[in-house]
Amino acid sequence: MVPHLVTALAGPINELEQRILESLPATERWFRLEWMEHTPPFYTAVDVRNAGFKLAPVETNLFPGGFGRLTDAMLPLAVQAAMAAIEKICPEAKNLLLVPDSRLDDPDYRLNLERLTQVFTQAGLNVRLGSADPAIQAPQEYAGSGATPLRLEPLLRQRGRVGLKDFDPCTILLNTDLAGGVPKMLTSVHEQYLLPPLHAGWSTRRRSTHFRAYDEVAKKFAKLLGMDPWLINPMVASVETGAGLAGSEALQTQADQLLQKVRRKYKEYGITEKPFLIAKADHGPDGFGMRTVRDAKDLAGLAPDTPEGSAVILQEGVPTFERVDDAVAEPVVYMIDRYVVGGFYRAHAGRGFDEPLNAPGARIVPLGFADAGVLPKPGVRPGASAPNRFYMYGVVARLAMLAAAYELEATDPDAEIYE
Amino acid sequence: MVPHLVTALAGPINELEQRILESLPATERWFRLEWMEHTPPFYTAVDVRNAGFKLAPVETNLFPGGFGRLTDAMLPLAVQAAMAAIEKICPEAKNLLLVPDSRLDDPDYRLNLERLTQVFTQAGLNVRLGSADPAIQAPQEYAGSGATPLRLEPLLRQRGRVGLKDFDPCTILLNTDLAGGVPKMLTSVHEQYLLPPLHAGWSTRRRSTHFRAYDEVAKKFAKLLGMDPWLINPMVASVETGAGLAGSEALQTQADQLLQKVRRKYKEYGITEKPFLIAKADHGPDGFGMRTVRDAKDLAGLAPDTPEGSAVILQEGVPTFERVDDAVAEPVVYMIDRYVVGGFYRAHAGRGFDEPLNAPGARIVPLGFADAGVLPKPGVRPGASAPNRFYMYGVVARLAMLAAAYELEATDPDAEIYE
């Protein structure tokens, strides 16, 4: 089930793997205690990069669209996790309204919606799909993977509640990242559960906030394991780029400083790779496009192209030494509630180990990840066991999910402040 | 993964399958609401019999000893369910003390203990094994399935807490049915979680109480689905047999009456099989041995052999039409907390379709049951789909688990009575 993987495993990452496995009950208990204090996002997908010498999350998606990529073997875990989530949030729930994004023309995305429908039906909910798109005025059907078409209906707002014709849901599950703003139809929903909350959408989210939260999480976890947090934490700097050329200069200065910091860390660990950064918009699903920055000069003239007032984050680049066949690959870990329910590899034959892979031309390789990720094999030599590697990926992905929980608390507009 | 199964599927059971699948979200929601009011047993194994015309649980084990029989593919589900259970009961738990029964000489039972250790370690607990057997005065080692031996240590009682040397658990998990009575070491444990509670052991449990609770559960569920509860409910009568010959006569009279009732039901549904009963002790793991009663006269002279004061239950026999290869078989469904985590078939080549199979000579056939049992395939013709059948088994097994929850509430010595 696991395709041919090539990983240059050497040095610190083996130590990390060993430490994570040795500390397994302590790690799981630590997560359990964190989840007593913090609410996990409803569902989360995390891109992980394994550099051999370092293992870190690089993107955290709070509206994952790849549930269709999980293998059938992972579905029972997803159903069980969905049951646990529903039971906690709204056990009396009967109807679930799923609000997709606008990618209905993409068969992969439709498969994602079919899977989510299947998972939540099986968890005991009547599931229907509704759209806030004003262009959808009557029910529309889209071809499904089987005989049953996907049916998308216009959202209705009645007496403060959001629903469909003859369908009053107690829970509304968003599968749209709200990058285009929050539809008016979905604002001021107080009588129903709206999940994830609106401030998990890109109209509020900032990558810089997320990675600040991750910094805190990584430090706590590294302390538990007695290790350098840098081994699981990419360094980040965020820069306002709205000021035109001045912004561009500020960006280059930041990039220079960050590259210096990475270089020092590489030296400390005897890593001979050439450091690089990834520049990406501070918010939005892709912003002005992620790009690799090997030298601060690569950024010259970049900022003025971006919309005024927007910001860029510079993230320490984590090379990936995972390969699927001959393509550079990175694992993506899927979670529902606090549970890892599966994952896949994103592979890109046209990209290098120091480039973002979430780009046109990427190929998804489903993996029998679930069993493996949940069940490490203690006693196996570090670096030699796929289950152990996948377990480690699941730990790091859950750290990013926990950071998202911290982030959503920090950005909650309805949060009560206790001083 | 699924061995060759032969099932004579005809008539009502297909209707039942269809109705359960049609009512899937309603069924799952119904369970969710029941679990809001009632606490599931910590773990449960249920023997299910599928007669083709009827599907019913016949035994509910609250200290399952067959976790070693589950396939590897089911383990992630077990780990996830264990995480959910621990999180609810004692999230801060660090150490778990597992108290096995005395079958350590049986390699299958040792495998069960290894599996439980693996599952709860993975769920974030340090697991050690302790024995209340006064013969165990020093740590003893038993061969495991791998290189690591199983280590059994003597229980210590200190200042009201039960533990081991240098091991103070917050949770004690019993894997012994306490048929020999409750060891003094385990009484009056008030500072630690003792799971399942002592009154789940055979020193308190009565099958008649369990099946009375199941009768209530079956009626409620049948009402939800709009069907005759008899289709999922074996009729039961319990008889005190302590009074010698008089007891024996009472038993025969009850048997006659119960056979009459079954005959009437068979007539109503046009079933041409010959009705039979199963006689078993009202308590104890096997009591005086289960036996098939085809005629009340089969019971003549039986009662005086049983210990004075003991009782017998007569249970409507549910023939099994499941076969694995050529052997008569019955499914056994394993659950942790409220979740189905797997199962296997118990097959017995030397027994008939109307006889108990849990007897010397039985063979266990592990099944890839979990995926199947959690993920039915709607739209498939009733009776034609193994996943749909397994889902239905999981529903009926969960009904028996719910009955055990009712039963444990009714027998709880510490229950607060609200009038």
PDB file of N, CA, C and O in Angstrom, chain B residues 225-278:
ATOM      1  N   LEU B 225     -37.651   2.094  14.584  1.00  0.00           N
ATOM      2  CA  LEU B 225     -37.605   1.587  13.214  1.00  0.00           C
ATOM      3  C   LEU B 225     -38.971   1.089  12.725  1.00  0.00           C
ATOM      4  O   LEU B 225     -39.100   0.711  11.561  1.00  0.00           O
ATOM      5  N   GLY B 226     -39.951   1.083  13.622  1.00  0.00           N
ATOM      6  CA  GLY B 226     -41.286   0.625  13.238  1.00  0.00           C
ATOM      7  C   GLY B 226     -41.319  -0.850  12.868  1.00  0.00           C
ATOM      8  O   GLY B 226     -41.810  -1.234  11.807  1.00  0.00           O
ATOM      9  N   MET B 227     -40.768  -1.678  13.755  1.00  0.00           N
ATOM     10  CA  MET B 227     -40.752  -3.119  13.448  1.00  0.00           C
ATOM     11  C   MET B 227     -41.024  -3.919  14.713  1.00  0.00           C
ATOM     12  O   MET B 227     -41.036  -3.390  15.827  1.00  0.00           O
ATOM     13  N   ASP B 228     -41.238  -5.198  14.554  1.00  0.00           N
ATOM     14  CA  ASP B 228     -41.486  -6.105  15.668  1.00  0.00           C
ATOM     15  C   ASP B 228     -40.178  -6.336  16.429  1.00  0.00           C
ATOM     16  O   ASP B 228     -39.199  -6.812  15.841  1.00  0.00           O
ATOM     17  N   PRO B 229     -40.123  -6.017  17.728  1.00  0.00           N
ATOM     18  CA  PRO B 229     -38.868  -6.202  18.470  1.00  0.00           C
ATOM     19  C   PRO B 229     -38.391  -7.654  18.492  1.00  0.00           C
ATOM     20  O   PRO B 229     -37.195  -7.907  18.669  1.00  0.00           O
ATOM     21  N   TRP B 230     -39.300  -8.574  18.288  1.00  0.00           N
ATOM     22  CA  TRP B 230     -38.908  -9.990  18.314  1.00  0.00           C
ATOM     23  C   TRP B 230     -37.820 -10.290  17.282  1.00  0.00           C
ATOM     24  O   TRP B 230     -36.994 -11.184  17.485  1.00  0.00           O
ATOM     25  N   LEU B 231     -37.807  -9.510  16.201  1.00  0.00           N
ATOM     26  CA  LEU B 231     -36.815  -9.757  15.138  1.00  0.00           C
ATOM     27  C   LEU B 231     -35.380  -9.561  15.618  1.00  0.00           C
ATOM     28  O   LEU B 231     -34.438 -10.019  14.976  1.00  0.00           O
ATOM     29  N   ILE B 232     -35.210  -8.840  16.738  1.00  0.00           N
ATOM     30  CA  ILE B 232     -33.853  -8.639  17.277  1.00  0.00           C
ATOM     31  C   ILE B 232     -33.738  -9.097  18.732  1.00  0.00           C
ATOM     32  O   ILE B 232     -32.711  -8.885  19.361  1.00  0.00           O
ATOM     33  N   ASN B 233     -34.786  -9.721  19.247  1.00  0.00           N
ATOM     34  CA  ASN B 233     -34.843  -9.979  20.686  1.00  0.00           C
ATOM     35  C   ASN B 233     -35.182 -11.444  20.982  1.00  0.00           C
ATOM     36  O   ASN B 233     -36.270 -11.903  20.661  1.00  0.00           O
ATOM     37  N   PRO B 234     -34.267 -12.193  21.609  1.00  0.00           N
ATOM     38  CA  PRO B 234     -34.606 -13.571  21.981  1.00  0.00           C
ATOM     39  C   PRO B 234     -35.462 -13.551  23.253  1.00  0.00           C
ATOM     40  O   PRO B 234     -35.145 -12.839  24.203  1.00  0.00           O
ATOM     41  N   MET B 235     -36.541 -14.315  23.271  1.00  0.00           N
ATOM     42  CA  MET B 235     -37.365 -14.378  24.481  1.00  0.00           C
ATOM     43  C   MET B 235     -36.617 -15.141  25.566  1.00  0.00           C
ATOM     44  O   MET B 235     -35.869 -16.083  25.279  1.00  0.00           O
ATOM     45  N   VAL B 236     -36.831 -14.746  26.813  1.00  0.00           N
ATOM     46  CA  VAL B 236     -36.077 -15.308  27.930  1.00  0.00           C
ATOM     47  C   VAL B 236     -37.009 -15.592  29.103  1.00  0.00           C
ATOM     48  O   VAL B 236     -37.954 -14.844  29.333  1.00  0.00           O
ATOM     49  N   ALA B 237     -36.758 -16.681  29.799  1.00  0.00           N
ATOM     50  CA  ALA B 237     -37.428 -16.921  31.083  1.00  0.00           C
ATOM     51  C   ALA B 237     -36.370 -17.341  32.082  1.00  0.00           C
ATOM     52  O   ALA B 237     -35.414 -18.037  31.722  1.00  0.00           O
ATOM     53  N   SER B 238     -36.492 -16.880  33.330  1.00  0.00           N
ATOM     54  CA  SER B 238     -35.515 -17.324  34.331  1.00  0.00           C
ATOM     55  C   SER B 238     -36.244 -18.087  35.423  1.00  0.00           C
ATOM     56  O   SER B 238     -37.381 -17.793  35.759  1.00  0.00           O
ATOM     57  N   VAL B 239     -35.559 -19.099  35.937  1.00  0.00           N
ATOM     58  CA  VAL B 239     -36.183 -20.024  36.879  1.00  0.00           C
ATOM     59  C   VAL B 239     -35.223 -20.289  38.031  1.00  0.00           C
ATOM     60  O   VAL B 239     -34.045 -20.574  37.799  1.00  0.00           O
ATOM     61  N   GLU B 240     -35.735 -20.173  39.263  1.00  0.00           N
ATOM     62  CA  GLU B 240     -34.930 -20.583  40.418  1.00  0.00           C
ATOM     63  C   GLU B 240     -34.889 -22.109  40.429  1.00  0.00           C
ATOM     64  O   GLU B 240     -35.931 -22.758  40.311  1.00  0.00           O
ATOM     65  N   THR B 241     -33.721 -22.683  40.536  1.00  0.00           N
ATOM     66  CA  THR B 241     -33.635 -24.144  40.484  1.00  0.00           C
ATOM     67  C   THR B 241     -33.179 -24.720  41.802  1.00  0.00           C
ATOM     68  O   THR B 241     -32.897 -25.902  41.912  1.00  0.00           O
ATOM     69  N   GLY B 242     -33.121 -23.874  42.811  1.00  0.00           N
ATOM     70  CA  GLY B 242     -32.558 -24.314  44.085  1.00  0.00           C
ATOM     71  C   GLY B 242     -33.408 -25.331  44.831  1.00  0.00           C
ATOM     72  O   GLY B 242     -32.937 -25.996  45.738  1.00  0.00           O
ATOM     73  N   ALA B 243     -34.669 -25.466  44.435  1.00  0.00           N
ATOM     74  CA  ALA B 243     -35.574 -26.279  45.252  1.00  0.00           C
ATOM     75  C   ALA B 243     -35.599 -27.756  44.857  1.00  0.00           C
ATOM     76  O   ALA B 243     -36.607 -28.432  45.006  1.00  0.00           O
ATOM     77  N   GLY B 244     -34.501 -28.240  44.317  1.00  0.00           N
ATOM     78  CA  GLY B 244     -34.415 -29.672  44.012  1.00  0.00           C
ATOM     79  C   GLY B 244     -35.389 -30.070  42.916  1.00  0.00           C
ATOM     80  O   GLY B 244     -35.541 -29.374  41.911  1.00  0.00           O
ATOM     81  N   LEU B 245     -36.084 -31.183  43.138  1.00  0.00           N
ATOM     82  CA  LEU B 245     -36.958 -31.741  42.119  1.00  0.00           C
ATOM     83  C   LEU B 245     -38.058 -30.762  41.714  1.00  0.00           C
ATOM     84  O   LEU B 245     -38.406 -30.638  40.536  1.00  0.00           O
ATOM     85  N   ALA B 246     -38.589 -30.022  42.705  1.00  0.00           N
ATOM     86  CA  ALA B 246     -39.621 -29.020  42.413  1.00  0.00           C
ATOM     87  C   ALA B 246     -39.080 -27.995  41.429  1.00  0.00           C
ATOM     88  O   ALA B 246     -39.762 -27.578  40.488  1.00  0.00           O
ATOM     89  N   GLY B 247     -37.819 -27.613  41.633  1.00  0.00           N
ATOM     90  CA  GLY B 247     -37.171 -26.651  40.729  1.00  0.00           C
ATOM     91  C   GLY B 247     -37.097 -27.226  39.327  1.00  0.00           C
ATOM     92  O   GLY B 247     -37.356 -26.537  38.340  1.00  0.00           O
ATOM     93  N   SER B 248     -36.763 -28.487  39.228  1.00  0.00           N
ATOM     94  CA  SER B 248     -36.662 -29.135  37.933  1.00  0.00           C
ATOM     95  C   SER B 248     -37.999 -29.115  37.206  1.00  0.00           C
ATOM     96  O   SER B 248     -38.075 -28.870  36.006  1.00  0.00           O
ATOM     97  N   GLU B 249     -39.073 -29.354  37.988  1.00  0.00           N
ATOM     98  CA  GLU B 249     -40.397 -29.328  37.360  1.00  0.00           C
ATOM     99  C   GLU B 249     -40.762 -27.929  36.890  1.00  0.00           C
ATOM    100  O   GLU B 249     -41.303 -27.745  35.793  1.00  0.00           O
ATOM    101  N   ALA B 250     -40.439 -26.950  37.734  1.00  0.00           N
ATOM    102  CA  ALA B 250     -40.720 -25.556  37.377  1.00  0.00           C
ATOM    103  C   ALA B 250     -39.991 -25.210  36.071  1.00  0.00           C
ATOM    104  O   ALA B 250     -40.526 -24.538  35.186  1.00  0.00           O
ATOM    105  N   LEU B 251     -38.769 -25.695  35.969  1.00  0.00           N
ATOM    106  CA  LEU B 251     -37.950 -25.444  34.786  1.00  0.00           C
ATOM    107  C   LEU B 251     -38.612 -26.031  33.538  1.00  0.00           C
ATOM    108  O   LEU B 251     -38.711 -25.383  32.490  1.00  0.00           O
ATOM    109  N   GLN B 252     -39.106 -27.253  33.666  1.00  0.00           N
ATOM    110  CA  GLN B 252     -39.743 -27.898  32.511  1.00  0.00           C
ATOM    111  C   GLN B 252     -41.029 -27.166  32.101  1.00  0.00           C
ATOM    112  O   GLN B 252     -41.311 -27.010  30.913  1.00  0.00           O
ATOM    113  N   THR B 253     -41.765 -26.722  33.119  1.00  0.00           N
ATOM    114  CA  THR B 253     -42.992 -25.976  32.817  1.00  0.00           C
ATOM    115  C   THR B 253     -42.664 -24.692  32.054  1.00  0.00           C
ATOM    116  O   THR B 253     -43.272 -24.369  31.030  1.00  0.00           O
ATOM    117  N   GLN B 254     -41.652 -23.982  32.556  1.00  0.00           N
ATOM    118  CA  GLN B 254     -41.223 -22.735  31.882  1.00  0.00           C
ATOM    119  C   GLN B 254     -40.774 -23.022  30.454  1.00  0.00           C
ATOM    120  O   GLN B 254     -41.064 -22.280  29.531  1.00  0.00           O
ATOM    121  N   ALA B 255     -40.031 -24.100  30.310  1.00  0.00           N
ATOM    122  CA  ALA B 255     -39.504 -24.456  28.994  1.00  0.00           C
ATOM    123  C   ALA B 255     -40.649 -24.737  28.031  1.00  0.00           C
ATOM    124  O   ALA B 255     -40.646 -24.270  26.878  1.00  0.00           O
ATOM    125  N   ASP B 256     -41.641 -25.482  28.504  1.00  0.00           N
ATOM    126  CA  ASP B 256     -42.826 -25.768  27.688  1.00  0.00           C
ATOM    127  C   ASP B 256     -43.503 -24.488  27.226  1.00  0.00           C
ATOM    128  O   ASP B 256     -43.838 -24.329  26.049  1.00  0.00           O
ATOM    129  N   GLN B 257     -43.693 -23.581  28.193  1.00  0.00           N
ATOM    130  CA  GLN B 257     -44.378 -22.322  27.875  1.00  0.00           C
ATOM    131  C   GLN B 257     -43.585 -21.490  26.872  1.00  0.00           C
ATOM    132  O   GLN B 257     -44.132 -20.927  25.933  1.00  0.00           O
ATOM    133  N   LEU B 258     -42.261 -21.433  27.109  1.00  0.00           N
ATOM    134  CA  LEU B 258     -41.425 -20.616  26.229  1.00  0.00           C
ATOM    135  C   LEU B 258     -41.395 -21.209  24.811  1.00  0.00           C
ATOM    136  O   LEU B 258     -41.501 -20.488  23.813  1.00  0.00           O
ATOM    137  N   LEU B 259     -41.284 -22.546  24.719  1.00  0.00           N
ATOM    138  CA  LEU B 259     -41.293 -23.196  23.395  1.00  0.00           C
ATOM    139  C   LEU B 259     -42.615 -22.887  22.681  1.00  0.00           C
ATOM    140  O   LEU B 259     -42.630 -22.637  21.469  1.00  0.00           O
ATOM    141  N   GLN B 260     -43.702 -22.877  23.438  1.00  0.00           N
ATOM    142  CA  GLN B 260     -45.013 -22.531  22.870  1.00  0.00           C
ATOM    143  C   GLN B 260     -45.000 -21.125  22.264  1.00  0.00           C
ATOM    144  O   GLN B 260     -45.493 -20.898  21.160  1.00  0.00           O
ATOM    145  N   LYS B 261     -44.431 -20.196  23.042  1.00  0.00           N
ATOM    146  CA  LYS B 261     -44.384 -18.801  22.580  1.00  0.00           C
ATOM    147  C   LYS B 261     -43.555 -18.684  21.295  1.00  0.00           C
ATOM    148  O   LYS B 261     -43.913 -17.964  20.370  1.00  0.00           O
ATOM    149  N   VAL B 262     -42.425 -19.387  21.277  1.00  0.00           N
ATOM    150  CA  VAL B 262     -41.572 -19.330  20.087  1.00  0.00           C
ATOM    151  C   VAL B 262     -42.331 -19.929  18.897  1.00  0.00           C
ATOM    152  O   VAL B 262     -42.311 -19.374  17.790  1.00  0.00           O
ATOM    153  N   ARG B 263     -43.036 -21.047  19.143  1.00  0.00           N
ATOM    154  CA  ARG B 263     -43.792 -21.704  18.078  1.00  0.00           C
ATOM    155  C   ARG B 263     -44.812 -20.739  17.461  1.00  0.00           C
ATOM    156  O   ARG B 263     -44.973 -20.673  16.246  1.00  0.00           O
ATOM    157  N   ARG B 264     -45.490 -19.993  18.344  1.00  0.00           N
ATOM    158  CA  ARG B 264     -46.488 -19.028  17.833  1.00  0.00           C
ATOM    159  C   ARG B 264     -45.829 -17.986  16.933  1.00  0.00           C
ATOM    160  O   ARG B 264     -46.350 -17.620  15.902  1.00  0.00           O
ATOM    161  N   LYS B 265     -44.647 -17.479  17.374  1.00  0.00           N
ATOM    162  CA  LYS B 265     -43.937 -16.472  16.572  1.00  0.00           C
ATOM    163  C   LYS B 265     -43.496 -17.075  15.229  1.00  0.00           C
ATOM    164  O   LYS B 265     -43.584 -16.424  14.183  1.00  0.00           O
ATOM    165  N   TYR B 266     -42.990 -18.290  15.269  1.00  0.00           N
ATOM    166  CA  TYR B 266     -42.567 -18.958  14.035  1.00  0.00           C
ATOM    167  C   TYR B 266     -43.749 -19.062  13.084  1.00  0.00           C
ATOM    168  O   TYR B 266     -43.622 -18.842  11.871  1.00  0.00           O
ATOM    169  N   LYS B 267     -44.921 -19.408  13.652  1.00  0.00           N
ATOM    170  CA  LYS B 267     -46.120 -19.558  12.821  1.00  0.00           C
ATOM    171  C   LYS B 267     -46.478 -18.220  12.181  1.00  0.00           C
ATOM    172  O   LYS B 267     -46.742 -18.125  10.984  1.00  0.00           O
ATOM    173  N   GLU B 268     -46.428 -17.160  13.001  1.00  0.00           N
ATOM    174  CA  GLU B 268     -46.760 -15.802  12.529  1.00  0.00           C
ATOM    175  C   GLU B 268     -45.885 -15.418  11.330  1.00  0.00           C
ATOM    176  O   GLU B 268     -46.352 -14.785  10.385  1.00  0.00           O
ATOM    177  N   TYR B 269     -44.597 -15.811  11.372  1.00  0.00           N
ATOM    178  CA  TYR B 269     -43.676 -15.417  10.304  1.00  0.00           C
ATOM    179  C   TYR B 269     -43.486 -16.510   9.253  1.00  0.00           C
ATOM    180  O   TYR B 269     -42.636 -16.377   8.370  1.00  0.00           O
ATOM    181  N   GLY B 270     -44.271 -17.603   9.397  1.00  0.00           N
ATOM    182  CA  GLY B 270     -44.145 -18.682   8.405  1.00  0.00           C
ATOM    183  C   GLY B 270     -42.798 -19.372   8.444  1.00  0.00           C
ATOM    184  O   GLY B 270     -42.275 -19.808   7.410  1.00  0.00           O
ATOM    185  N   ILE B 271     -42.197 -19.450   9.626  1.00  0.00           N
ATOM    186  CA  ILE B 271     -40.890 -20.096   9.754  1.00  0.00           C
ATOM    187  C   ILE B 271     -41.105 -21.585  10.046  1.00  0.00           C
ATOM    188  O   ILE B 271     -41.852 -21.937  10.958  1.00  0.00           O
ATOM    189  N   THR B 272     -40.442 -22.409   9.276  1.00  0.00           N
ATOM    190  CA  THR B 272     -40.707 -23.848   9.396  1.00  0.00           C
ATOM    191  C   THR B 272     -39.675 -24.572  10.261  1.00  0.00           C
ATOM    192  O   THR B 272     -39.758 -25.771  10.463  1.00  0.00           O
ATOM    193  N   GLU B 273     -38.691 -23.838  10.760  1.00  0.00           N
ATOM    194  CA  GLU B 273     -37.694 -24.473  11.640  1.00  0.00           C
ATOM    195  C   GLU B 273     -38.367 -25.023  12.895  1.00  0.00           C
ATOM    196  O   GLU B 273     -39.432 -24.572  13.299  1.00  0.00           O
ATOM    197  N   LYS B 274     -37.661 -25.928  13.549  1.00  0.00           N
ATOM    198  CA  LYS B 274     -38.145 -26.452  14.830  1.00  0.00           C
ATOM    199  C   LYS B 274     -37.600 -25.548  15.943  1.00  0.00           C
ATOM    200  O   LYS B 274     -36.388 -25.350  16.063  1.00  0.00           O
ATOM    201  N   PRO B 275     -38.468 -24.969  16.780  1.00  0.00           N
ATOM    202  CA  PRO B 275     -37.973 -24.079  17.838  1.00  0.00           C
ATOM    203  C   PRO B 275     -37.130 -24.844  18.851  1.00  0.00           C
ATOM    204  O   PRO B 275     -37.341 -26.039  19.060  1.00  0.00           O
ATOM    205  N   PHE B 276     -36.214 -24.160  19.481  1.00  0.00           N
ATOM    206  CA  PHE B 276     -35.425 -24.754  20.573  1.00  0.00           C
ATOM    207  C   PHE B 276     -35.057 -23.649  21.553  1.00  0.00           C
ATOM    208  O   PHE B 276     -35.221 -22.460  21.261  1.00  0.00           O
ATOM    209  N   LEU B 277     -34.586 -24.048  22.703  1.00  0.00           N
ATOM    210  CA  LEU B 277     -34.149 -23.101  23.727  1.00  0.00           C
ATOM    211  C   LEU B 277     -32.696 -23.380  24.074  1.00  0.00           C
ATOM    212  O   LEU B 277     -32.188 -24.466  23.812  1.00  0.00           O
ATOM    213  N   ILE B 278     -32.059 -22.391  24.659  1.00  0.00           N
ATOM    214  CA  ILE B 278     -30.742 -22.612  25.258  1.00  0.00           C
ATOM    215  C   ILE B 278     -30.905 -22.413  26.767  1.00  0.00           C
ATOM    216  O   ILE B 278     -31.423 -21.391  27.207  1.00  0.00           O
TER     217      ILE B 278
END
